[in-house]
Each structure stands twice: as C-alpha cells, then as structure tokens.
GROMACS .gro file of N, CA and C in nm:
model
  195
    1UNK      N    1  -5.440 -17.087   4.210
    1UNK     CA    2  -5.384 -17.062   4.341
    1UNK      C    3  -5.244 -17.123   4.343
    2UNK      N    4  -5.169 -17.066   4.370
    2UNK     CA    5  -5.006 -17.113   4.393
    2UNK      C    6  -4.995 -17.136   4.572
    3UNK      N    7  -4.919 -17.202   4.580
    3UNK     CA    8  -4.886 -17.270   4.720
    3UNK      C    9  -4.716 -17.171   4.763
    4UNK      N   10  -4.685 -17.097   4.820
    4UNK     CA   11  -4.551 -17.064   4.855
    4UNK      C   12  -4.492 -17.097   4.981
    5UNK      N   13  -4.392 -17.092   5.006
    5UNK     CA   14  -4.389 -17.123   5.160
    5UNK      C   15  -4.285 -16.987   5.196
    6UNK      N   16  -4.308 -16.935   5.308
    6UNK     CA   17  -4.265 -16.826   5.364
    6UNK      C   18  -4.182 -16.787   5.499
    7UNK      N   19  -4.106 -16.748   5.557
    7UNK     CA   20  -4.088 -16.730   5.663
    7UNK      C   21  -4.176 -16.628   5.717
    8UNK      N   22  -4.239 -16.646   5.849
    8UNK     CA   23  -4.331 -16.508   5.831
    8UNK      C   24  -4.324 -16.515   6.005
    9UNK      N   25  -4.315 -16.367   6.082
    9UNK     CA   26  -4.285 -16.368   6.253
    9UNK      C   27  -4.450 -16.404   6.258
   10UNK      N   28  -4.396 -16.505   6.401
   10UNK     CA   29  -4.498 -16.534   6.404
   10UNK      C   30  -4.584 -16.446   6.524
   11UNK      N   31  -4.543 -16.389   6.585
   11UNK     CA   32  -4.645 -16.301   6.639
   11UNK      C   33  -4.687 -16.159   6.571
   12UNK      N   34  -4.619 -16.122   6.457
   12UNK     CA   35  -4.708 -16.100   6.402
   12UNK      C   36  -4.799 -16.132   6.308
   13UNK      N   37  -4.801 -16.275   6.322
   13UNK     CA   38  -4.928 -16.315   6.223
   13UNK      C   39  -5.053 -16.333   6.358
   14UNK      N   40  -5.043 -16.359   6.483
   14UNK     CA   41  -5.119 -16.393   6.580
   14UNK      C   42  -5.154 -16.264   6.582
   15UNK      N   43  -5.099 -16.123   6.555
   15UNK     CA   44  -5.169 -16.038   6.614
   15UNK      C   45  -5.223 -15.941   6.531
   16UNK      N   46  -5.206 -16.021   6.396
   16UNK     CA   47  -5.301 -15.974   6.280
   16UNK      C   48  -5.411 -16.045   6.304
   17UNK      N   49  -5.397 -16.127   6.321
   17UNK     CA   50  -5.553 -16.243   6.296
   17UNK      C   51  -5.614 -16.178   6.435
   18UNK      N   52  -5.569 -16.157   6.518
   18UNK     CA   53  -5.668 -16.115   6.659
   18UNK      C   54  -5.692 -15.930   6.560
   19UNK      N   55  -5.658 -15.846   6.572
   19UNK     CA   56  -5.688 -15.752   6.520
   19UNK      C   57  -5.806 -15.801   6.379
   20UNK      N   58  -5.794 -15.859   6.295
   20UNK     CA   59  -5.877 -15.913   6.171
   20UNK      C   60  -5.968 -15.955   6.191
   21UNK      N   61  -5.967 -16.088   6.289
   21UNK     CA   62  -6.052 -16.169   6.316
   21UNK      C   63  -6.029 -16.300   6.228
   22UNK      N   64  -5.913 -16.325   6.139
   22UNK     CA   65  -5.871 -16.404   6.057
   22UNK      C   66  -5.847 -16.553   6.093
   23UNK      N   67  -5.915 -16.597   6.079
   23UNK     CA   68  -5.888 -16.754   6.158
   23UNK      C   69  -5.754 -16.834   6.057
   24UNK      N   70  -5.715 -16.812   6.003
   24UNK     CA   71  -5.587 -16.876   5.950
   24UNK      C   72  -5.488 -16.790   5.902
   25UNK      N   73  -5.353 -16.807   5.868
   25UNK     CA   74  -5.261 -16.749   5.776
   25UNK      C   75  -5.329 -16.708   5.691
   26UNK      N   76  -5.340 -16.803   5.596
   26UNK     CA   77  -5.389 -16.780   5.447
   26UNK      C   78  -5.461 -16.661   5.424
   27UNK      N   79  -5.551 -16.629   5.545
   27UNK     CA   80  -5.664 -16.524   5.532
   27UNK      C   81  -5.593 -16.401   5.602
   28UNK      N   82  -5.498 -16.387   5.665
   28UNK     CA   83  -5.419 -16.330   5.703
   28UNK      C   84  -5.343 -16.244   5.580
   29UNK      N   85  -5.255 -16.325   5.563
   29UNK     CA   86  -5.176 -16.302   5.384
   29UNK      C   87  -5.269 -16.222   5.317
   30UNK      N   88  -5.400 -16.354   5.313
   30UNK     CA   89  -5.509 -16.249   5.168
   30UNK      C   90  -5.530 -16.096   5.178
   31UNK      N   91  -5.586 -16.083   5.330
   31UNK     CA   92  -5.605 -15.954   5.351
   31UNK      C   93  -5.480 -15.833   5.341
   32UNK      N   94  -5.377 -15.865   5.421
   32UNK     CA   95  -5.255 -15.782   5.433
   32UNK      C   96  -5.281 -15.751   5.268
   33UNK      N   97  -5.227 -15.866   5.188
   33UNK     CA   98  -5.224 -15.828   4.982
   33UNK      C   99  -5.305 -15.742   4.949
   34UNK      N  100  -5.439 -15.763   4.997
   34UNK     CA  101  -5.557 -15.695   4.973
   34UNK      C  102  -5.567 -15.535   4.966
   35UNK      N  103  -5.527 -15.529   5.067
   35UNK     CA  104  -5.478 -15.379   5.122
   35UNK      C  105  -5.402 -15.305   5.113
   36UNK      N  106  -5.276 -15.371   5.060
   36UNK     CA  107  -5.147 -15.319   5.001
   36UNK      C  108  -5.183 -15.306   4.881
   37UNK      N  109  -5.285 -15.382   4.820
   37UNK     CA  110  -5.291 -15.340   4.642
   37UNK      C  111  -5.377 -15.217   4.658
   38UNK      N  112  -5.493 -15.196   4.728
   38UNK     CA  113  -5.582 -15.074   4.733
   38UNK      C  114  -5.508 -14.998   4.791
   39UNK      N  115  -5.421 -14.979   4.874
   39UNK     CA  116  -5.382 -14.840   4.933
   39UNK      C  117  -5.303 -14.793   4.828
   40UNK      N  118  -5.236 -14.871   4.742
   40UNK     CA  119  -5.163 -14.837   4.643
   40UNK      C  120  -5.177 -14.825   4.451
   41UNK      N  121  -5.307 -14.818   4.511
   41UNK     CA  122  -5.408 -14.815   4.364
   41UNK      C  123  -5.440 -14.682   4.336
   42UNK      N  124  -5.441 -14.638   4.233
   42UNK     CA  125  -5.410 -14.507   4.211
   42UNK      C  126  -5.534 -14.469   4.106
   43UNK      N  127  -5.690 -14.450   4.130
   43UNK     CA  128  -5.777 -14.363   4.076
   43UNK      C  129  -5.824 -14.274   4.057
   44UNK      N  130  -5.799 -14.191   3.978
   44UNK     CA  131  -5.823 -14.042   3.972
   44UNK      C  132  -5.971 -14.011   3.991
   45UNK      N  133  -6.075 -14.099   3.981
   45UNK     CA  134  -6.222 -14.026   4.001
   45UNK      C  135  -6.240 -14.073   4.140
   46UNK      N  136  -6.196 -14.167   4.236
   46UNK     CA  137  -6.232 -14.182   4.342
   46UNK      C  138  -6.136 -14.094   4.438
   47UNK      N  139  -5.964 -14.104   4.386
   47UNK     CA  140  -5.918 -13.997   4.462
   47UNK      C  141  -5.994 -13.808   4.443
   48UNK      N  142  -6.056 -13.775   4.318
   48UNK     CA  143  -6.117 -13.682   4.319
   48UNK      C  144  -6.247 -13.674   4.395
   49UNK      N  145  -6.338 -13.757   4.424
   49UNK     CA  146  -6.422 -13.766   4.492
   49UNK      C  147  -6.373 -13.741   4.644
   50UNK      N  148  -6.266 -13.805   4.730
   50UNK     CA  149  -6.266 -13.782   4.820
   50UNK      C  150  -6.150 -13.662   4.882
   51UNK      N  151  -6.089 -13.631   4.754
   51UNK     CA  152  -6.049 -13.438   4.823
   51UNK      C  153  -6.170 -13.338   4.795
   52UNK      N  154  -6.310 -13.337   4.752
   52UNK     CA  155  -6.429 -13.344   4.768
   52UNK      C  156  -6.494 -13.355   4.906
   53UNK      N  157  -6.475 -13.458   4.888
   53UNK     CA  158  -6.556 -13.475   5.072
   53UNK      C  159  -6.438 -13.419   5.139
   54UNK      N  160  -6.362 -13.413   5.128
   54UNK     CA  161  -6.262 -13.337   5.307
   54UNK      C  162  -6.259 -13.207   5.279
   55UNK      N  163  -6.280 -13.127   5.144
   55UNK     CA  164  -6.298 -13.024   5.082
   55UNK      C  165  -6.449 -12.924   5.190
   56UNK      N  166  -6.530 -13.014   5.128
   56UNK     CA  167  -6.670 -12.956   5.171
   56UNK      C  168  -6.687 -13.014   5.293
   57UNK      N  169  -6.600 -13.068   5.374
   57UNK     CA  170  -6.611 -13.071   5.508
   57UNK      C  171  -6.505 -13.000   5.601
   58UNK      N  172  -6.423 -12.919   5.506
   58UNK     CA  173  -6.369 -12.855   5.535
   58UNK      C  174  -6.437 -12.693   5.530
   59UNK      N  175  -6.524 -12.677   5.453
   59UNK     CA  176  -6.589 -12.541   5.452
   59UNK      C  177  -6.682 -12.556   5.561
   60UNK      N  178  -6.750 -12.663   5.607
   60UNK     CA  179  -6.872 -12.680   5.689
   60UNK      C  180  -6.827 -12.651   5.814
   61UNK      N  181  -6.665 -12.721   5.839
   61UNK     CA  182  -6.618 -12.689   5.980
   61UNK      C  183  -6.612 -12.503   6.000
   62UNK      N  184  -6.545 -12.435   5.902
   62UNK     CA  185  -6.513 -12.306   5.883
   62UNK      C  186  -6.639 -12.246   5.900
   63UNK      N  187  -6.755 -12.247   5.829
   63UNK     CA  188  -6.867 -12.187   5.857
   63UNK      C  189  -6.910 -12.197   5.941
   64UNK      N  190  -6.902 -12.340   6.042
   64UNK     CA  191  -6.980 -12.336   6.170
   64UNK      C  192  -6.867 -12.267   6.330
   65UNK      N  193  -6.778 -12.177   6.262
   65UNK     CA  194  -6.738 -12.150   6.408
   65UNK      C  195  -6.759 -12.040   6.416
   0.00000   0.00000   0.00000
C-alpha cells in the first residue's frame, strides 16, 4: 500500500461517500479506481456475452409487439 497525498474537492468526496455509502476517503478513492479500471477493461468473451443479451432482448421486444 503506498500512502499519497492529494488535493481532492471536497464536496465531491462528501457526495461520493453519501451516494456509496463509503465511510472514508480511502474507500472512496478505492472504489472510484475500481471502476475506472473495469469500465475500461476490455474482454472480448464478456463484452460478447453481453451484445448477446441486448441482442436477444432485442428480438423478444420485436416479437412481442
């Protein structure tokens, strides 16, 4: 674990942690990282899986009107 020190606004760290439920920075930070690495993670069998599901929920909407 490395220690950094940051400038960071502070209302928006208050209104991450109320949205989160994050009782500190730290867990604040963790999550924001967290999320920025998965949204930006790039898997071809899970991104294929889910143009799949919007695929075949896209025919289900079409058939049912």
């Amino acid at each position: 674990m490395t220690i950094t020190s940051v400038d960071i606004d502070r209302e928006k760290i208050e209104l991450a942690k109320a949205i989160t439920g994050a009782s500190s920075v730290r867990e604040v930070v963790d999550l924001a990282l967290d999320r920025l690495i998965e949204a930006n993670r790039f898997d071809p069998a899970t991104l294929a899986a889910r143009i799949q599901e919007i695929h075949e929920g896209t025919l289900r909407r079409l058939a049912d009107r």
